[in-house]
Coordinates of C-alpha atoms and ligand atoms in Angstrom, one line a residue:
M1 CA -13.3 42.6 16.9
A2 CA -14.9 42.9 20.3
E3 CA -15.0 46.4 21.7
A4 CA -13.2 47.3 24.9
R5 CA -15.7 47.8 27.8
E6 CA -16.2 47.5 31.5
Q7 CA -18.0 44.6 33.3
P8 CA -20.8 45.1 35.9
S9 CA -19.2 45.9 39.3
D10 CA -20.2 42.6 40.9
L11 CA -18.2 40.8 38.2
Q12 CA -15.0 42.8 38.8
P13 CA -12.1 42.5 39.1
V14 CA -11.4 39.7 36.6
L15 CA -8.3 37.5 36.6
V16 CA -7.4 35.5 33.5
V17 CA -5.3 32.5 34.5
I18 CA -3.0 31.5 31.6
P19 CA -1.0 28.2 32.2
T20 CA 2.2 28.0 30.1
Y21 CA 4.7 25.3 29.2
N22 CA 7.0 26.4 26.4
E23 CA 4.8 29.2 25.0
R24 CA 7.5 31.8 24.5
D25 CA 6.3 32.9 21.1
N26 CA 2.6 32.8 22.0
L27 CA 2.5 34.6 25.3
G28 CA 3.2 38.2 24.3
P29 CA 0.6 38.2 21.4
I30 CA -2.1 36.5 23.5
V31 CA -1.8 38.9 26.4
A32 CA -1.8 41.9 24.0
R33 CA -5.0 40.6 22.4
L34 CA -6.5 40.1 25.9
H35 CA -5.8 43.6 26.9
A36 CA -7.0 45.0 23.6
A37 CA -10.4 43.3 24.2
L38 CA -10.6 43.9 27.9
P39 CA -8.2 46.6 29.2
S40 CA -9.0 46.2 32.9
V41 CA -8.6 42.5 33.4
H42 CA -5.5 41.1 35.1
A43 CA -3.6 38.1 33.7
L44 CA -1.8 35.5 35.8
V45 CA 0.7 33.4 33.9
V46 CA 1.3 30.1 35.6
D47 CA 4.5 28.7 34.3
D48 CA 5.9 25.3 35.1
G49 CA 9.6 26.1 34.6
S50 CA 9.4 26.2 30.8
P51 CA 12.8 25.3 29.3
D52 CA 12.2 27.8 26.5
G53 CA 12.2 30.7 28.9
T54 CA 8.5 31.5 28.9
G55 CA 8.7 32.2 32.6
D56 CA 11.5 34.8 32.1
L57 CA 9.4 36.5 29.4
A58 CA 6.4 36.6 31.7
D59 CA 8.6 38.3 34.4
E60 CA 9.6 40.9 31.8
M61 CA 6.0 41.5 30.9
A62 CA 5.0 41.7 34.5
K63 CA 7.7 44.3 35.1
A64 CA 6.3 46.4 32.2
D65 CA 2.6 46.1 33.0
E66 CA 1.0 45.9 36.4
R67 CA -1.9 44.0 35.0
V68 CA 0.4 41.0 34.4
Q69 CA 1.4 38.7 37.3
V70 CA 3.5 35.5 37.3
L71 CA 3.3 32.3 39.3
H72 CA 6.4 30.2 38.9
R73 CA 6.3 26.5 39.6
T74 CA 9.3 24.3 39.5
E75 CA 8.3 21.4 37.3
K76 CA 5.8 20.4 34.7
A77 CA 2.9 19.1 36.7
G78 CA 0.1 19.2 34.2
L79 CA -2.6 21.7 33.2
G80 CA -4.9 20.8 36.2
A81 CA -2.3 21.5 38.9
A82 CA -1.3 24.8 37.2
Y83 CA -5.0 25.9 37.2
I84 CA -5.6 24.9 40.8
A85 CA -2.5 26.9 41.8
G86 CA -3.8 29.9 39.8
F87 CA -7.3 29.6 41.3
N88 CA -5.9 29.5 44.9
W89 CA -3.8 32.5 44.0
A90 CA -7.0 34.3 42.9
L91 CA -9.0 33.3 46.0
E92 CA -6.2 34.7 48.2
R93 CA -7.0 38.1 46.5
D94 CA -10.2 39.9 45.8
Y95 CA -11.0 38.7 42.2
A96 CA -14.7 38.3 41.6
V97 CA -14.3 36.3 38.3
V98 CA -11.6 33.8 37.4
V99 CA -11.1 32.9 33.7
E100 CA -9.3 29.9 32.3
M101 CA -7.5 30.6 28.9
D102 CA -4.8 28.7 27.0
A103 CA -1.7 30.6 25.9
D104 CA -1.5 29.0 22.5
G105 CA -4.0 31.2 20.7
S106 CA -6.8 28.5 20.5
H107 CA -9.0 30.6 22.7
A108 CA -9.7 34.0 21.2
P109 CA -9.6 36.8 23.9
E110 CA -12.1 38.6 21.6
D111 CA -14.7 36.1 22.6
L112 CA -14.2 36.8 26.3
P113 CA -16.4 39.9 26.6
R114 CA -19.4 37.9 25.4
M115 CA -18.6 35.1 27.9
L116 CA -18.3 37.6 30.8
D117 CA -21.7 39.1 29.7
A118 CA -23.2 35.7 30.0
L119 CA -21.8 35.3 33.5
A120 CA -24.4 37.9 34.6
D121 CA -27.0 35.0 34.5
A122 CA -24.7 32.1 35.3
D123 CA -22.0 30.8 37.8
L124 CA -19.8 29.2 35.2
V125 CA -19.7 30.1 31.5
I126 CA -18.1 27.6 29.1
G127 CA -16.8 28.8 25.7
S128 CA -18.2 26.1 23.6
R129 CA -17.2 24.8 20.1
Y130 CA -20.2 22.6 19.8
V131 CA -23.3 24.9 20.5
H132 CA -24.9 26.8 17.6
G133 CA -22.5 29.4 16.4
G134 CA -19.4 27.8 17.8
Q135 CA -16.7 26.4 15.5
T136 CA -13.2 25.0 15.2
V137 CA -10.7 26.4 12.7
D138 CA -7.7 24.5 11.2
W139 CA -8.2 21.6 13.7
P140 CA -7.2 18.2 12.3
K141 CA -10.2 15.9 11.9
S142 CA -8.4 13.4 14.2
R143 CA -8.3 15.9 17.0
E144 CA -11.9 16.9 16.5
L145 CA -12.9 13.2 16.6
I146 CA -11.2 12.8 20.0
S147 CA -12.8 15.9 21.3
R148 CA -16.3 15.0 20.1
G149 CA -15.9 11.5 21.3
G150 CA -14.8 12.7 24.7
N151 CA -17.9 14.9 24.9
L152 CA -20.3 12.2 23.8
Y153 CA -18.7 9.7 26.3
S154 CA -19.0 12.3 29.1
Q155 CA -22.6 13.0 28.2
L156 CA -23.5 9.3 28.3
A157 CA -21.4 8.5 31.4
L158 CA -22.4 11.4 33.5
G159 CA -25.9 12.1 32.1
V160 CA -25.1 15.8 31.4
S161 CA -26.3 17.8 28.4
L162 CA -23.3 20.1 28.1
K163 CA -22.1 20.1 24.5
D164 CA -18.5 20.9 25.3
I165 CA -17.6 19.7 28.7
T166 CA -14.0 19.3 27.8
A167 CA -13.6 23.0 26.7
G168 CA -10.8 24.9 28.4
F169 CA -12.0 28.5 27.9
R170 CA -14.2 29.3 30.9
A171 CA -15.2 32.0 33.3
F172 CA -16.1 31.2 36.9
R173 CA -17.7 33.3 39.5
R174 CA -15.5 33.4 42.6
G175 CA -18.2 31.7 44.7
V176 CA -18.0 28.5 42.6
L177 CA -14.3 28.1 43.2
E178 CA -14.8 28.8 46.9
K179 CA -17.4 26.1 47.1
L180 CA -15.6 23.4 45.1
E181 CA -13.0 21.4 47.1
L182 CA -10.1 22.3 44.8
D183 CA -7.5 20.5 46.8
G184 CA -9.3 17.2 46.1
V185 CA -9.0 17.7 42.3
A186 CA -6.4 15.3 41.0
S187 CA -7.2 15.3 37.2
H188 CA -4.3 16.5 35.1
G189 CA -5.1 16.8 31.3
Y190 CA -8.4 17.8 29.8
C191 CA -10.1 15.5 32.3
F192 CA -9.5 18.5 34.6
Q193 CA -12.1 20.4 32.6
I194 CA -14.7 17.6 32.8
D195 CA -13.9 17.3 36.5
L196 CA -14.5 20.9 37.3
A197 CA -17.7 21.2 35.2
W198 CA -19.1 18.0 36.9
R199 CA -18.3 19.3 40.4
T200 CA -19.9 22.6 39.5
L201 CA -23.1 21.0 38.2
Q202 CA -23.2 18.6 41.2
A203 CA -22.9 21.6 43.6
G204 CA -26.1 23.0 42.0
F205 CA -24.5 25.9 40.1
E206 CA -25.8 27.4 36.8
V207 CA -23.6 26.4 33.9
V208 CA -24.1 28.1 30.5
E209 CA -22.4 27.5 27.2
V210 CA -21.5 30.4 24.9
P211 CA -20.3 29.8 21.3
I212 CA -16.7 30.5 20.5
T213 CA -14.3 30.1 17.6
F214 CA -11.5 27.7 18.6
T215 CA -8.4 27.9 16.4
E216 CA -5.6 25.3 16.2
R217 CA -2.4 26.5 17.7
Q218 CA -0.2 28.2 15.0
I219 CA 3.1 28.0 16.9
G220 CA 4.6 25.6 19.4
E221 CA 3.8 22.0 20.4
S222 CA 0.6 20.4 21.8
K223 CA 0.9 18.6 25.1
M224 CA -2.0 16.3 24.2
S225 CA -1.1 12.6 24.7
G226 CA -2.7 9.2 24.8
S227 CA -2.3 9.1 28.6
I228 CA -4.4 12.3 28.8
V229 CA -7.2 10.6 26.9
R230 CA -6.9 7.4 29.0
E231 CA -7.0 9.4 32.2
A232 CA -10.3 11.1 31.1
A233 CA -11.9 7.8 30.0
V234 CA -11.2 6.0 33.3
R235 CA -12.0 8.8 35.7
V236 CA -15.2 9.9 33.9
G237 CA -16.4 6.3 33.7
A238 CA -15.9 5.9 37.5
W239 CA -17.7 9.2 38.3
G240 CA -20.6 8.2 36.1
L241 CA -20.8 4.8 37.8
H242 CA -20.6 6.3 41.2
H243 CA -23.4 8.8 40.4
R244 CA -25.7 6.1 39.1
V245 CA -25.1 3.9 42.2
E246 CA -25.9 6.9 44.4
Q247 CA -29.1 7.5 42.4
I248 CA -30.2 3.9 42.8
R249 CA -29.4 4.1 46.6
R250 CA -31.5 7.2 46.9
V251 CA -34.5 5.5 45.1
F252 CA -34.2 2.6 47.6
G253 CA -33.8 5.0 50.6
R254 CA -30.2 4.0 51.4
P255 CA -28.0 7.1 51.3
G256 CA -24.5 6.1 50.2
S257 CA -21.4 6.2 52.3
D258 CA -18.7 8.9 51.6
D259 CA -16.0 6.4 51.0
A260 CA -17.4 5.1 47.7
E261 CA -15.3 7.4 45.7
H262 CA -13.0 9.6 47.7
E263 CA -12.5 12.2 44.9
Q264 CA -16.2 12.6 44.3
P265 CA -17.7 15.9 45.6
P266 CA -20.9 15.5 47.6
A267 CA -23.9 15.5 45.3
T268 CA -26.1 18.4 46.3
A269 CA -28.3 18.7 43.2
D270 CA -29.6 16.5 40.5
R271 CA -29.1 18.0 37.0
Ligands
LIG1 N1 1.8 25.4 33.6 C1 1.5 24.4 32.7 N2 0.9 24.7 31.6 C2 0.6 23.7 30.8 C3 1.0 22.3 31.0 N3 0.6 21.5 30.0 C4 0.0 22.4 29.1 N4 0.0 23.7 29.6 C5 -0.5 24.9 28.9 O1 -1.9 24.7 28.9 C6 -2.4 25.2 27.7 C7 -3.1 24.1 26.8 O2 -2.1 23.2 26.5 P1 -2.0 22.6 25.0 O3 -0.7 21.9 24.8 O4 -2.4 23.6 24.0 O5 -3.1 21.4 25.1 P2 -4.5 21.4 24.5 O6 -5.0 22.8 24.2 O7 -5.3 20.5 25.3 O8 -4.1 20.6 23.1 P3 -4.0 21.2 21.7 O9 -5.5 21.2 21.2 O10 -3.2 20.1 20.9 O11 -3.4 22.5 21.6 C8 -1.3 25.9 27.0 O12 -1.2 27.2 27.3 C9 -0.1 25.1 27.5 O13 1.1 25.8 27.5 C10 1.7 22.1 32.3 O14 2.0 20.9 32.6 N5 1.9 23.1 33.1
LIG2 MG1 -4.0 24.0 22.8

């Protein structure tokens, strides 16, 4: 169990964004664990009108604890859109660090203090299942295969060495989110995670992976689907192709035009 402690002053205050869709049974326990591990962090629940009343529960929690805030959105618009809304909410306030964390218990809040420590020497810290010391618990082999396949595909397509670019447990320094053009991010499912990591690397920021223990959700339903996998495959392939074309253009002294891939952030660094 991680001990409760304070973060360096330039890494405070911290906002943990928790997107929810039908997580009524998971939300209370995960926020309690978060505050046991890190009493001073704030949590923002971004709920997309969950039919099971997760949003109402979040309101009750917010009433009882000033560290909890809620952002209600009217319809299920995907994980990516929920995070972008949460990031914009954070940037309108004075948060120095913004964390992504699932509500389903897969991301252990007890791992977060180590991740925030690593942020002292990084701009983005990714909680990684696939670096030394990282692990998955109770995850069906089929899901791990999709996850590992998605990572290998991303490594090959984008030429990055991150071991877990699809991971959704992350801590960003505020400056990263300010620099990335968040309104141009259209990815929905776990492609959103690849998208943000890729944009962060392209902008020249330091990205570090810290080992975590990822545990299969115990309660509730996964929102993972075939269309989420297809979205990632198509988009990541297109980004990789665009990146390679830009590299070739640079070698031959012909800087590319901006209209080649309208969603692509400008490449300011080669990683
Ligand atoms: N606000 C909002 N939250 C969502 C949406 N889709 C998923 N989430 C939340 O995002 C987090 C991750 O979703 P999961 O269904 O666990 O998806 P996953 O972690 O990729 O898949 P599993 O590994 O199967 O759990 C959970 O807290 C969900 O409740 C959405 O459309 N809107
Ligand atoms: Mg999950």
